[in-house]
XYZ file of C-alpha atoms in Angstrom:
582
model
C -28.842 5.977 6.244
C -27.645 3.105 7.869
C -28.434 4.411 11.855
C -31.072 4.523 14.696
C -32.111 8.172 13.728
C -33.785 9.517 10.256
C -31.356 11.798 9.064
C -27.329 11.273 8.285
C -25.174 10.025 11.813
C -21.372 10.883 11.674
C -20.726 9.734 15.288
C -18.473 12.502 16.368
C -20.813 14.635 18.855
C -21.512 13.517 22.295
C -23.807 11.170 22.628
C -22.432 8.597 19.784
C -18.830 9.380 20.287
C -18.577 5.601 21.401
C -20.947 4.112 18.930
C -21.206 3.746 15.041
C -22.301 1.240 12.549
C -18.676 0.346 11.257
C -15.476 1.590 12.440
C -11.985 1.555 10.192
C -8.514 1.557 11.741
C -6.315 3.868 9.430
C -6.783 6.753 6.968
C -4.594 5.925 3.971
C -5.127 4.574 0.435
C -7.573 1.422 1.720
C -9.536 3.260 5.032
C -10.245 6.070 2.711
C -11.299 3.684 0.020
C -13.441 1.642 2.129
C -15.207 4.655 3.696
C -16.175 6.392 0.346
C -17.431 3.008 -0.667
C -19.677 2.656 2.542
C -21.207 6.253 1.106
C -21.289 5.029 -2.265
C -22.269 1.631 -2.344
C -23.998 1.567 1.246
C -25.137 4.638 1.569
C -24.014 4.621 5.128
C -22.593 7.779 6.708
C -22.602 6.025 10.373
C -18.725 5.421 10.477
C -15.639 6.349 12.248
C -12.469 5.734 10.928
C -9.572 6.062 13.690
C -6.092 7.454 12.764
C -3.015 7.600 14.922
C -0.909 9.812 13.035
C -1.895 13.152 13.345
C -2.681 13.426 9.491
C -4.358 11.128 6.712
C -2.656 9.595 3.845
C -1.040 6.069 5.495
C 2.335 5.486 4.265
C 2.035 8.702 2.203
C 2.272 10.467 5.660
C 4.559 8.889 7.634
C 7.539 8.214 4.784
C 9.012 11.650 4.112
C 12.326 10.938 2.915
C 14.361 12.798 0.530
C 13.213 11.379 -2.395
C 10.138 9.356 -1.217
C 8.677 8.555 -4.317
C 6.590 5.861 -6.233
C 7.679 2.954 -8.066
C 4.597 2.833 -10.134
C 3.184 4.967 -12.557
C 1.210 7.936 -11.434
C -1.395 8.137 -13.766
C -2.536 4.307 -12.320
C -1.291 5.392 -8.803
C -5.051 6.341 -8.011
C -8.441 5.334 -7.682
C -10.082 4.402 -10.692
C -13.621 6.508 -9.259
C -10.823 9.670 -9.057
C -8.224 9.779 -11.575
C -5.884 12.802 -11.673
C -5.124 14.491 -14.907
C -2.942 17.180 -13.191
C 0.199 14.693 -12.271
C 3.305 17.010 -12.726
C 5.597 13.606 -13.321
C 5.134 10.136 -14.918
C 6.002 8.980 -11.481
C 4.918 10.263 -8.148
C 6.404 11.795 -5.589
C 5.418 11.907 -1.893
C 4.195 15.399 -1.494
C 2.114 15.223 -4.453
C 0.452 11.471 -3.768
C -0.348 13.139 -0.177
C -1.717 16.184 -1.944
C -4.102 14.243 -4.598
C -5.191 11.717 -1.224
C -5.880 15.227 0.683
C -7.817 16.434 -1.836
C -9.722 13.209 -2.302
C -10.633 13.610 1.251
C -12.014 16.957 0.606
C -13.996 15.825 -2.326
C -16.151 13.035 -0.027
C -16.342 14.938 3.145
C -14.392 12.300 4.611
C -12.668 14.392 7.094
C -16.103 14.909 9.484
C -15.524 10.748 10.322
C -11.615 10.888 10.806
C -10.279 10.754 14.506
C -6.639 11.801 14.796
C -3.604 10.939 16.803
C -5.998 7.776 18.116
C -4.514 4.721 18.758
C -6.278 1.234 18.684
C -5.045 -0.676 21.304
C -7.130 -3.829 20.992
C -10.913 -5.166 20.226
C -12.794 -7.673 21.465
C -15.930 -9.174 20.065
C -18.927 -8.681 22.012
C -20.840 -12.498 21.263
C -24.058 -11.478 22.850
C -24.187 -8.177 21.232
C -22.764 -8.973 18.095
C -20.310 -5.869 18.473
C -16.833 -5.502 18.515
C -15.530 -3.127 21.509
C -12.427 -1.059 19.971
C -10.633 0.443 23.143
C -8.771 3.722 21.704
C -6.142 5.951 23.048
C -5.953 9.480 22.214
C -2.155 10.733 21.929
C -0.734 12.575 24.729
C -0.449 16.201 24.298
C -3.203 16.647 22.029
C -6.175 18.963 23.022
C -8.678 15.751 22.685
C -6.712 14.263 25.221
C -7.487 16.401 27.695
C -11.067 15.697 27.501
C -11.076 11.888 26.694
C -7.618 10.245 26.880
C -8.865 6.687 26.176
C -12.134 5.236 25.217
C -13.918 2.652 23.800
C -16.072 2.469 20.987
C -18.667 0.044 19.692
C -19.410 -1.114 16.484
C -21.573 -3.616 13.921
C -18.553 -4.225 12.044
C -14.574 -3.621 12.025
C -12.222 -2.951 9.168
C -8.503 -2.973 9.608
C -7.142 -0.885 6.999
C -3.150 -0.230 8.916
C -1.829 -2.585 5.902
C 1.529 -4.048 5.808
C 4.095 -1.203 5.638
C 2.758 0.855 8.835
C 5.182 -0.595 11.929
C 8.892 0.311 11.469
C 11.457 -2.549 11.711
C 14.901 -1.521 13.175
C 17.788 -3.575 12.389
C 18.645 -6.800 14.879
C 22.480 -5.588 14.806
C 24.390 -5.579 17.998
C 25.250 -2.079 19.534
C 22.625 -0.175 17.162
C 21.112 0.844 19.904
C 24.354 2.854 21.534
C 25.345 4.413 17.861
C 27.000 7.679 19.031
C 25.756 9.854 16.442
C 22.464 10.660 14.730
C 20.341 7.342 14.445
C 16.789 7.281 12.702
C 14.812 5.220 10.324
C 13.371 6.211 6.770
C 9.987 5.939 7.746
C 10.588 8.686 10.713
C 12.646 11.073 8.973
C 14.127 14.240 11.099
C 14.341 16.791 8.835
C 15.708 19.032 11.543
C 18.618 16.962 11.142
C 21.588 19.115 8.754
C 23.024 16.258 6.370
C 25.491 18.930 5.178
C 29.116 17.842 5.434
C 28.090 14.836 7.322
C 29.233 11.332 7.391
C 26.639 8.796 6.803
C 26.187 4.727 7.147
C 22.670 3.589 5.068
C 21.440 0.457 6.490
C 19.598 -1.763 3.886
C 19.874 -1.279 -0.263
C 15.813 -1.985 -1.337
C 13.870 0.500 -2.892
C 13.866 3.230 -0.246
C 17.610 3.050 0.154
C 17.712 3.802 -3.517
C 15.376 6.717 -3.559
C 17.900 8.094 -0.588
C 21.149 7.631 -1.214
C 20.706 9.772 -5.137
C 19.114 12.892 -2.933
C 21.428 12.949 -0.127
C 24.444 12.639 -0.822
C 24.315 15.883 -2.884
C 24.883 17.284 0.534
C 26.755 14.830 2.618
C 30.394 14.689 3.032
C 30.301 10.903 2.425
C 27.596 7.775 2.580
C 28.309 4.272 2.606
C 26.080 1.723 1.770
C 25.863 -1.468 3.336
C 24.470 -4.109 1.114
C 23.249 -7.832 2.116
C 21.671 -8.969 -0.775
C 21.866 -7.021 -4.389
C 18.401 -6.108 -5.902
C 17.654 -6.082 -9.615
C 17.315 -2.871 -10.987
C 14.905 -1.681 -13.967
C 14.831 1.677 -15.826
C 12.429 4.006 -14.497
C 12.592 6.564 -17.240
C 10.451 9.217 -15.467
C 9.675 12.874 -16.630
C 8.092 15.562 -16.339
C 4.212 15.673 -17.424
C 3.420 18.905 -19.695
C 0.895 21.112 -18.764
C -0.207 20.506 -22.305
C -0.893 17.041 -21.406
C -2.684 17.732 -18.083
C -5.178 19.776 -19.923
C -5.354 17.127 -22.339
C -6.157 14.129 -20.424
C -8.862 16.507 -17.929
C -10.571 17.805 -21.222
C -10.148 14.320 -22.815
C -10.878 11.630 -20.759
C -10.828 8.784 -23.574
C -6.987 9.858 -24.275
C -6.352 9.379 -20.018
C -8.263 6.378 -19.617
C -6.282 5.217 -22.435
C -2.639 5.770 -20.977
C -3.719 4.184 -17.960
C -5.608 0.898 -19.645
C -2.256 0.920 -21.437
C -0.209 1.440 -18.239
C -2.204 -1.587 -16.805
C -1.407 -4.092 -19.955
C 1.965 -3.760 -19.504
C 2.348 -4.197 -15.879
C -0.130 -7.122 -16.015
C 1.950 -8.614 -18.783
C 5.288 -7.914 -16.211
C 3.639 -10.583 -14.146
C 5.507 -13.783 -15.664
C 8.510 -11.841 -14.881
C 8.443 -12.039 -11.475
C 6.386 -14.959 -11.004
C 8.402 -17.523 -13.590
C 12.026 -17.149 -13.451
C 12.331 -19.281 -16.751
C 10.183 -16.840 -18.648
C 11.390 -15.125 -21.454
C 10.514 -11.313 -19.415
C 12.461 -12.801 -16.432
C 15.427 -13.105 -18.651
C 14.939 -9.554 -20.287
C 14.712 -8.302 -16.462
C 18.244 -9.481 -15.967
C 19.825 -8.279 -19.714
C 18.791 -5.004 -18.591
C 19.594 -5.126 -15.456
C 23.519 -6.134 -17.150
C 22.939 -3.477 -19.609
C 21.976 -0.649 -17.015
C 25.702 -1.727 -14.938
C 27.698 -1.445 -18.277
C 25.857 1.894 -18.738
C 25.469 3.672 -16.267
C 28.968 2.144 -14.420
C 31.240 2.167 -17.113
C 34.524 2.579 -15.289
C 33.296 0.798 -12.094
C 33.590 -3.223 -12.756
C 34.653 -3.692 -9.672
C 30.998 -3.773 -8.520
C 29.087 -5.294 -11.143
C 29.811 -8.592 -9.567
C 28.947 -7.031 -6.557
C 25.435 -5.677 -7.674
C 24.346 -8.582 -9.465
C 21.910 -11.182 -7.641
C 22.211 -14.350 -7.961
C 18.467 -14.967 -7.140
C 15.373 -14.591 -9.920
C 13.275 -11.348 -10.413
C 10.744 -11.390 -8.345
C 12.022 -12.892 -4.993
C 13.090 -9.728 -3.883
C 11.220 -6.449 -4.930
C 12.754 -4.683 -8.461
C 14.316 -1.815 -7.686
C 13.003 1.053 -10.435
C 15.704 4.314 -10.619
C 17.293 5.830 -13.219
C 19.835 7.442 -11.003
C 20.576 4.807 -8.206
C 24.077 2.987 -10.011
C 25.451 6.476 -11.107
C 25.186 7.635 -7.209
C 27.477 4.537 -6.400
C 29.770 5.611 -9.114
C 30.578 9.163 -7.509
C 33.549 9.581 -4.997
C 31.917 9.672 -2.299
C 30.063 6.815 -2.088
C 31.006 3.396 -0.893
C 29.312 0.038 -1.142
C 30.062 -2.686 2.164
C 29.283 -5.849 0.546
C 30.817 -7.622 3.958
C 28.306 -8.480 6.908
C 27.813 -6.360 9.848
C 28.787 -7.727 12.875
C 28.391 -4.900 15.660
C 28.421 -1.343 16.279
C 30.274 0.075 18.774
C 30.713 4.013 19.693
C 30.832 5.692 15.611
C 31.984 2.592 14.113
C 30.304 -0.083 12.164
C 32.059 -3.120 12.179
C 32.119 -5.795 9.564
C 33.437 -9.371 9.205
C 35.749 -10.285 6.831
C 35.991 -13.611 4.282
C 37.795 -14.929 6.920
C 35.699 -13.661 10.045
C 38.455 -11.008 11.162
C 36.038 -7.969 12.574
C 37.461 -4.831 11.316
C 36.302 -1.307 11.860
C 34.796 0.580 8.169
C 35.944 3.354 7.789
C 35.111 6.728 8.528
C 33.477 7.220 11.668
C 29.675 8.022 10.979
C 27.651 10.867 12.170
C 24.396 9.223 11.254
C 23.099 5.623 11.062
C 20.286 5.732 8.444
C 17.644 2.354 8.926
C 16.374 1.595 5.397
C 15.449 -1.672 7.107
C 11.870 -1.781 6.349
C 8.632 -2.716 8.264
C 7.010 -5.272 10.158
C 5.278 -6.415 7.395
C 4.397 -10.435 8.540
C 3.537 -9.061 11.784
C 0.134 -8.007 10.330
C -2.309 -5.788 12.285
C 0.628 -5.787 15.236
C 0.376 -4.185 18.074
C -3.465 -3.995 18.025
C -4.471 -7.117 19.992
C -7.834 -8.570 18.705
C -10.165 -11.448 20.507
C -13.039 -12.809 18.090
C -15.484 -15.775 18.810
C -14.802 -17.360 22.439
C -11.890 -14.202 23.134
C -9.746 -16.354 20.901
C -6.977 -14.249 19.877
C -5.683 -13.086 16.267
C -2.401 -14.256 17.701
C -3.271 -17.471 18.514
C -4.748 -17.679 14.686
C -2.158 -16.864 13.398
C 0.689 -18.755 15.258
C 1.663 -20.908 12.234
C 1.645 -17.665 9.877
C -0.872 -15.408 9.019
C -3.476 -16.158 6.583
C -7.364 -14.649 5.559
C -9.826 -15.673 2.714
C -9.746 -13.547 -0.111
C -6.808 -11.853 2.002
C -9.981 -10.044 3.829
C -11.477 -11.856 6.061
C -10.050 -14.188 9.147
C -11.244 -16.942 10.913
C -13.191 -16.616 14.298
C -13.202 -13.188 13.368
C -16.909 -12.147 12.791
C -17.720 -9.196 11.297
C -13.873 -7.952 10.291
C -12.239 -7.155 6.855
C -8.891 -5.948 6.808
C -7.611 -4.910 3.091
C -3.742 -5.209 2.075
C -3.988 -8.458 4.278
C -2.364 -11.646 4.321
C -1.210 -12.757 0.467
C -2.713 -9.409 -1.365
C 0.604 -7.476 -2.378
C 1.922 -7.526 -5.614
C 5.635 -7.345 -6.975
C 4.129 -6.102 -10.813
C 1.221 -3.933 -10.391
C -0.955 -0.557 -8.223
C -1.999 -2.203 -5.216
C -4.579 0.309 -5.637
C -6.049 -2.260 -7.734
C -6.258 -4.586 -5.349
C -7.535 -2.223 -2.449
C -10.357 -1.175 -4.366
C -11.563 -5.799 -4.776
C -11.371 -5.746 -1.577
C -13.155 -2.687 -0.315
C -16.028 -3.748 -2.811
C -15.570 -6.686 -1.006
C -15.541 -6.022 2.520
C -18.969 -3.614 1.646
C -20.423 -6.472 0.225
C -19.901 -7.989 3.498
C -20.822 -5.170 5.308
C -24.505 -4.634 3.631
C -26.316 -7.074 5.212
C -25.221 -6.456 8.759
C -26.457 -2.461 8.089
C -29.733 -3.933 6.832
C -30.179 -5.906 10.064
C -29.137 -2.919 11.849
C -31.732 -1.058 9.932
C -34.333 -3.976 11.295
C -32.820 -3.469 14.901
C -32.229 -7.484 14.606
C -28.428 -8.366 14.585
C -25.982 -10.668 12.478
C -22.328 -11.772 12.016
C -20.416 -13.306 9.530
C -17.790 -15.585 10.460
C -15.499 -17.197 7.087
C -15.771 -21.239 7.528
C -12.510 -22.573 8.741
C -12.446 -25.184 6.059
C -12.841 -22.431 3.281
C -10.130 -20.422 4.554
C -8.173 -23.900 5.027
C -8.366 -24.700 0.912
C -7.993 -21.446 0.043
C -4.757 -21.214 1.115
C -3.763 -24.345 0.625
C -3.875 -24.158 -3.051
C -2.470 -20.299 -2.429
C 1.108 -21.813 -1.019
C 1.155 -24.459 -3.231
C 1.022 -21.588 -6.371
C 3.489 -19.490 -4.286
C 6.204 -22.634 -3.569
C 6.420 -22.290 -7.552
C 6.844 -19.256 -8.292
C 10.398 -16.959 -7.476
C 8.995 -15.702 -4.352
C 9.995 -18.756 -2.759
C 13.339 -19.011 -4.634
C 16.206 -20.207 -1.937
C 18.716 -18.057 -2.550
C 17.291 -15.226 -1.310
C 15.108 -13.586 1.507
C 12.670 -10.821 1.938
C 9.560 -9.147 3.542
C 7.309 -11.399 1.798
C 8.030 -14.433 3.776
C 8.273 -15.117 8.060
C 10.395 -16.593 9.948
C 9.511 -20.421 9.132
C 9.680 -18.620 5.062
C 6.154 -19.002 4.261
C 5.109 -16.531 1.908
C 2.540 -14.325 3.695
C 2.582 -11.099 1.856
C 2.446 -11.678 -1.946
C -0.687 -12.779 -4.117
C 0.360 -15.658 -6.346
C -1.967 -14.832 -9.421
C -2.143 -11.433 -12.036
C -4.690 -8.500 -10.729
C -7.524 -9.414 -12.664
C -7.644 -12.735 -11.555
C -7.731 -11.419 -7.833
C -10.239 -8.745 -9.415
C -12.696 -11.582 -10.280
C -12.029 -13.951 -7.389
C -13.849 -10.780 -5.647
C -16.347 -10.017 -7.821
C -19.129 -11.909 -5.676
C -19.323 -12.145 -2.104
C -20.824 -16.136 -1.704
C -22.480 -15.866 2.245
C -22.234 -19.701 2.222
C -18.463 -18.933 2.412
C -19.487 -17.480 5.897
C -21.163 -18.826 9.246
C -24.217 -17.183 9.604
C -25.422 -16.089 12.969
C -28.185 -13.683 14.737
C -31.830 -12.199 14.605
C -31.214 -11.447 10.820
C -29.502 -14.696 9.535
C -32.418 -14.588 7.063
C -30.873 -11.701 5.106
C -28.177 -13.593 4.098
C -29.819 -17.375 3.414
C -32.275 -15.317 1.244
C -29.551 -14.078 -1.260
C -26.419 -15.932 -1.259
C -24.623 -14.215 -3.200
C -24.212 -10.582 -3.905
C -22.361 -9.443 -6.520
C -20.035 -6.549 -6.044
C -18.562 -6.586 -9.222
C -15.022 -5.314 -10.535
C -13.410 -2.318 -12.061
C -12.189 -3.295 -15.452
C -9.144 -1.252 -15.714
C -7.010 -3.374 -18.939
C -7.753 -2.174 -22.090
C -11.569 -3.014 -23.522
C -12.346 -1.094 -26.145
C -10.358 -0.418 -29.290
C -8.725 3.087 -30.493
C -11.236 4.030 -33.074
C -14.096 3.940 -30.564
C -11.725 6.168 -28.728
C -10.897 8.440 -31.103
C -15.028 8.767 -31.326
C -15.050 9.263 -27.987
C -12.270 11.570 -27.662
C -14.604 13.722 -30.764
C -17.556 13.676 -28.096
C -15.687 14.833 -25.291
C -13.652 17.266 -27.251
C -17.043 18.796 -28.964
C -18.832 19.295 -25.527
C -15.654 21.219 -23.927
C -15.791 23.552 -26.817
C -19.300 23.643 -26.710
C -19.719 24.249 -23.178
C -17.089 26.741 -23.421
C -19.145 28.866 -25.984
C -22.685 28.484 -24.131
C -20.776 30.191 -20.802
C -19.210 32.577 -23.342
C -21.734 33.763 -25.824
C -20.175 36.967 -27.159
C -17.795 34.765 -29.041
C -21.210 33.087 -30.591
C -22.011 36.794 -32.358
C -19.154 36.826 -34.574
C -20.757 33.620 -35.800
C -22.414 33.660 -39.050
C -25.007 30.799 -39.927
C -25.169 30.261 -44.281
C-alpha cells in the first residue's frame, strides 16, 4: 500500500483525518473512476475523495428533473471494467444511472474514502513539502460539523474531478431576481413544488429543456417556452429492454460486448457530423431533423421556420427526443421566439421586431432556468495557488487550457479529468474519463513510489508543451462547426474560444493517452530519479470499437453459454441423475 504504515490506510480515523497520499474533489462518474483505478492500477488505498453534496453520483445527483435522462445509450453509459446487463431502457434515466453508480460504489468499497457535504474552498501548493494543502468546509447542519467545521488536509497529489456541468448558471435577465412566483433552476429541482394547474415560463430550449417540458406539462395548466436559438433535433427511438435480454447479455457477455462495440462504431462514425458541416452525415442530420418537423408537426408550419437553425450540427449540442416537437404541438404549449427583455412582478417581457416591450401572456407562477452551467468557468469557486502561489486564475486569464485536458501549468502534482477541451458532442464521455484516469494514475505512480522511499517528487507539464498542444488544438477547433458564427454555446467563453470540446474522434484521444512521456513534465525532488529512469510509462487504452469479427463471437458466445449451463448443473446435481451416458 502506498502509506507510512504496513497494512491498508483509508485516512478517515483521527490521526490521518488531515493527511493522505492523493486526495479527489468530487464523487461522480470521473472521482469514482479515478479512485478505483488508484486500487486497481496503484494499489493505493491511502485516498480521500471530498464530496459536497450530501450523496455520490456528480451530475447524476444533483439533476433530478422530471425526465432527467441520458442522451446516450445506456448499455455504453458505463464503465467498460463494469458493464450493466440489467438496463431496463435503451436509454437511461436518472434514477437508474444513480442506482448502477451506487452500486458501483458498493462493489469497490469506495464509500470508506468518501467525505460528504465537504466543500473545497481552495489549495495551495506546499513548494518545500511538495504537498498541496486542501482547506475544506464541512456543511452547516451536518453532525461532522459539529466536531470539525473546516479543516485542512494534506496531500502528495490532487485530482479535480467537479467537471464542467457542476456550478449552476442563472440567466443574466433583468428583474429575474424579483420574479413573483416560484423561481428555480433544473439542476436544483423542488419537488415539493405542485406543478398541477400551474402556469409556467421555461427559460432556455437545449437538451434539459426538452427532457422537461414532455413530463410536465402533463400536469401544468400551461408552459411557454422561450427559445433563443433552435437546436437540431435527432430521433432517439428509446425502449424498453426485455428481461429476456438482460439475462441474455449477463449470461452472454460476447452478445453485450457486442451491442456496445456496435453502439461505439456508430457514434464514432457520428463524428464528421458534428465536426464537418459539409459532410454527407451533417446533411442527413438536417433531412431528419426536416423530416421529424413534417412528422411529428404536421398541422403546425407555423413553427418549422421557427425550429429550424440556421447554424451546422454540431455548434450547438443535438437535441435527442422522440417526444419533444409533439409537446409543442399540444394546446397548451407556446413557443416565444422574441428576446427577453425584463421581468417585472409575474410577467416576462419580450421585445418585439420593432423593439416595442410587450408583456407575454399569462402571468407565470413559476420561472423554470434551463440555463445551464458554468461550464468555462472550470474548477470555479475552488481557488488554487501552484508553483510561486501563482493562481489557476491568473493561468487561465486568456481562457482555460491543460495538456491532454489533465494536467495545467504551474500546477504540480494535479490532474483534473473532464477538463479544458475533453467533451464530446458524438460520443460517452465515459470514454474519455476512463484516458484520463489511466492517465492521471500514470502520473500519480511515481510520486506513491517516492512516497514509498520517504523521498518526495512533483511533476509540473512544461509550459511550452502545453503551449503547442493547444495551439494545434484551436487551430483543429476554428475548422470545425464548433466555431461556426452563427451561433453560440457552452463550449466557447466570452472572447469565443472553444474551451470545452475535443476536436478529434475518441480513439484518437484514447491513444494520445495511452503513454504518459515524464519528459512532458518538469521533474523535481528527492526522487526525480524515478522518473529520468523510465520515461515513459505506458498506461494503455480500453479498446471499446469493434475488434473481433461475429464468428469468433458466436464461438465465444458457445463458451460462455456452455459454462452457464454447466455451472448450473454442477450446483444442481439431481438434474445430472436423470442423465444417461451410452
Amino acid at each position: 500500500m502506498a502509506g507510512d504504515k504496513p497494512y491498508p490506510e483509508v485516512p478517515i480515523g483521527n490521526i490521518n483525518h488531515s493527511n493522505a497520499a492523493v486526495v479527489i474533489i468530487g464523487a461522480g462518474i470521473s472521482g469514482m473512476c479515478t479512485a478505483i483505478d488508484l486500487v486497481k492500477r496503484n494499489n493505493c488505498r491511502n485516498f480521500v475523495v471530498l464530496e459536497k453534496s450530501a450523496g455520490l453520483g456528480g451530475t447524476w445527483h444533483d439533476n433530478k428533473y422530471p425526465g432527467c435522462c441520458c442522451d446516450v445509450w445506456s448499455m455504453l453509459y458505463s464503465y467498460s471494467f463494469a458493464q450493466n446487463s440489467a438496463w431496463t431502457r435503451e436509454y437511461p434515466g436518472q434514477e437508474e444511472i444513480l442506482r448502477y453508480l451506487v452500486g458501483v460504489a458498493q462493489e469497490y468499497n469506495l464509500y470508506q474514502h468518501v467525505r460528504f457535504n465537504s466543500t473545497v474552498e481552495d489549495a495551495t501548493w506546499d513548494e518545500e513539502e511538495k504537498k498541496w494543502q486542501t482547506r475544506v468546509t464541512v456543511a452547516s447542519g451536518s453532525k461532522d460539523a459539529e466536531f470539525n467545521p473546516e479543516y485542512t488536509i494534506r496531500s502528495d497529489f490532487l485530482v479535480s474531478a467537479v467537471g464542467q456541468l457542476n456550478q449552476p448558471s442563472w440567466p443574466d435577465i433583468h428583474g429575474v431576481e424579483s420574479f413573483e412566483g416560484k423561481t428555480m433552476h433544473s439542476a436544483r429541482w423542488d419537488w415539493s413544488y405542485d406543478l398541477k394547474d400551474k402556469k409556467v415560463a421555461m427559460l432556455g430550449n437545449g437538451c434539459t429543456s426538452a427532457q422537461i417540458v414532455p413530463e410536465i406539462v402533463k400536469v401544468a395548466k400551461h408552459v411557454t417556452i422561450f427559445q433563443r436559438t433552435p437546436n437540431w433535433i435527432f430521433p432517439r427511438m428509446d425502449k424498453p429492454v426485455s428481461p429476456l435480454w438482460q439475462t441474455i447479455y449477463k449470461y452472454v457477455p460476447p452478445i453485450r460486448w457486442r451491442k456496445r462495440a456496435g453502439q461505439m462504431d456508430y457514434r464514432e462514425s457520428f463524428y464528421d457530423a458534428i465536426y464537418d458541416g459539409n459532410s454527407d452525415l451533417a446533411q442527413l442530420c438536417k433531412t431528419m431533423h426536416q423530416q421529424k418537423l413534417e412528422t411529428e408537426l404536421p398541422s403546425r408550419k407555423d413553427l418549422w421556420e421557427k425550429l429550424t437553425p440556421n447554424y451546422n450540427p454540431g455548434c450547438k449540442r443535438i437535441i435527442i427526443t422522440d417526444d419533444y416537437l409533439p409537446t409543442l404541438g399540444l394546446p397548451n404549449v407556446d413557443l416565444e421566439t422574441r428576446s427577453i427583455d425584463s421581468i417585472s412582478g409575474n410577467k416576462v417581457k419580450v421585445k418585439n421586431d420593432d423593439g416595442e416591450v410587450v408583456d407575454v401572456e399569462p402571468e407565470f407562477d413559476l420561472l423554470v432556468c434551463a440555463t445551464g452551467f458554468k461550464t468555462v468557468d472550470f474548477m470555479h469557486p475552488i481557488q488554487m495557488y501552484g508553483k510561486n502561489g501563482r493562481s489557476i486564475r491568473d493561468i487561465w486569464k486568456d481562457g482555460a487550457q491543460a495538456y491532454n485536458g489533465t494536467v495545467v501549468e504551474d500546477m504540480p502534482n494535479f490532474g483534473m479529468l473532464y477538463g479544458p477541451n475533453t467533451n464530446l458532442g458524438h460520443n460517452s464521455i465515459i470514454l474519455m474519463i476512463e484516458s484520463q484516469s489511466r492517465y492521471i494514475n500514470g502520473l500519480i505512480k511515481p510520486v506513491l513510489d517516492a512516497r514509498r522511499s520517504n523521498q518526495t517528487l512533483s511533476l509540473s507539464p512544461k509550459s511550452s508543451v502545453i503551449k503547442d498542444y493547444n495551439e494545434k488544438l484551436q487551430k483543429e477547433l476554428l475548422n470545425s462547426s464548433f466555431n461556426d458564427p452563427n451561433c453560440n454555446s457552452w463550449y466557447k467563453n466570452d472572447a469565443g474560444i472553444i474551451t470545452n470540446n475535443w476536436s478529434r474522434t475518441v480513439i484518437d484521444y484514447q491513444e494520445q493517452l495511452a503513454d504518459v512521456n515524464y519528459e512532458d513534465f518538469e521533474v523535481e525532488g528527492s526522487g526525480a530519479e524515478i522518473v529520468r529512469k523510465k520515461k515513459v510509462q505506458h498506461v494503455g487504452r480500453v479498446k471499446e470499437e469493434t475488434s473481433v469479427s461475429d464468428r469468433t463471437l458466436l464461438v465465444l458466445g458457445a463458451v460462455s453459454t456452455a459454462a452457464v449451463v454447466g455451472g448450473f448443473l454442477m450446483r444442481n446435481s439431481r438434474y445430472l441423475s436423470g442423465v444417461r451416458l451410452r
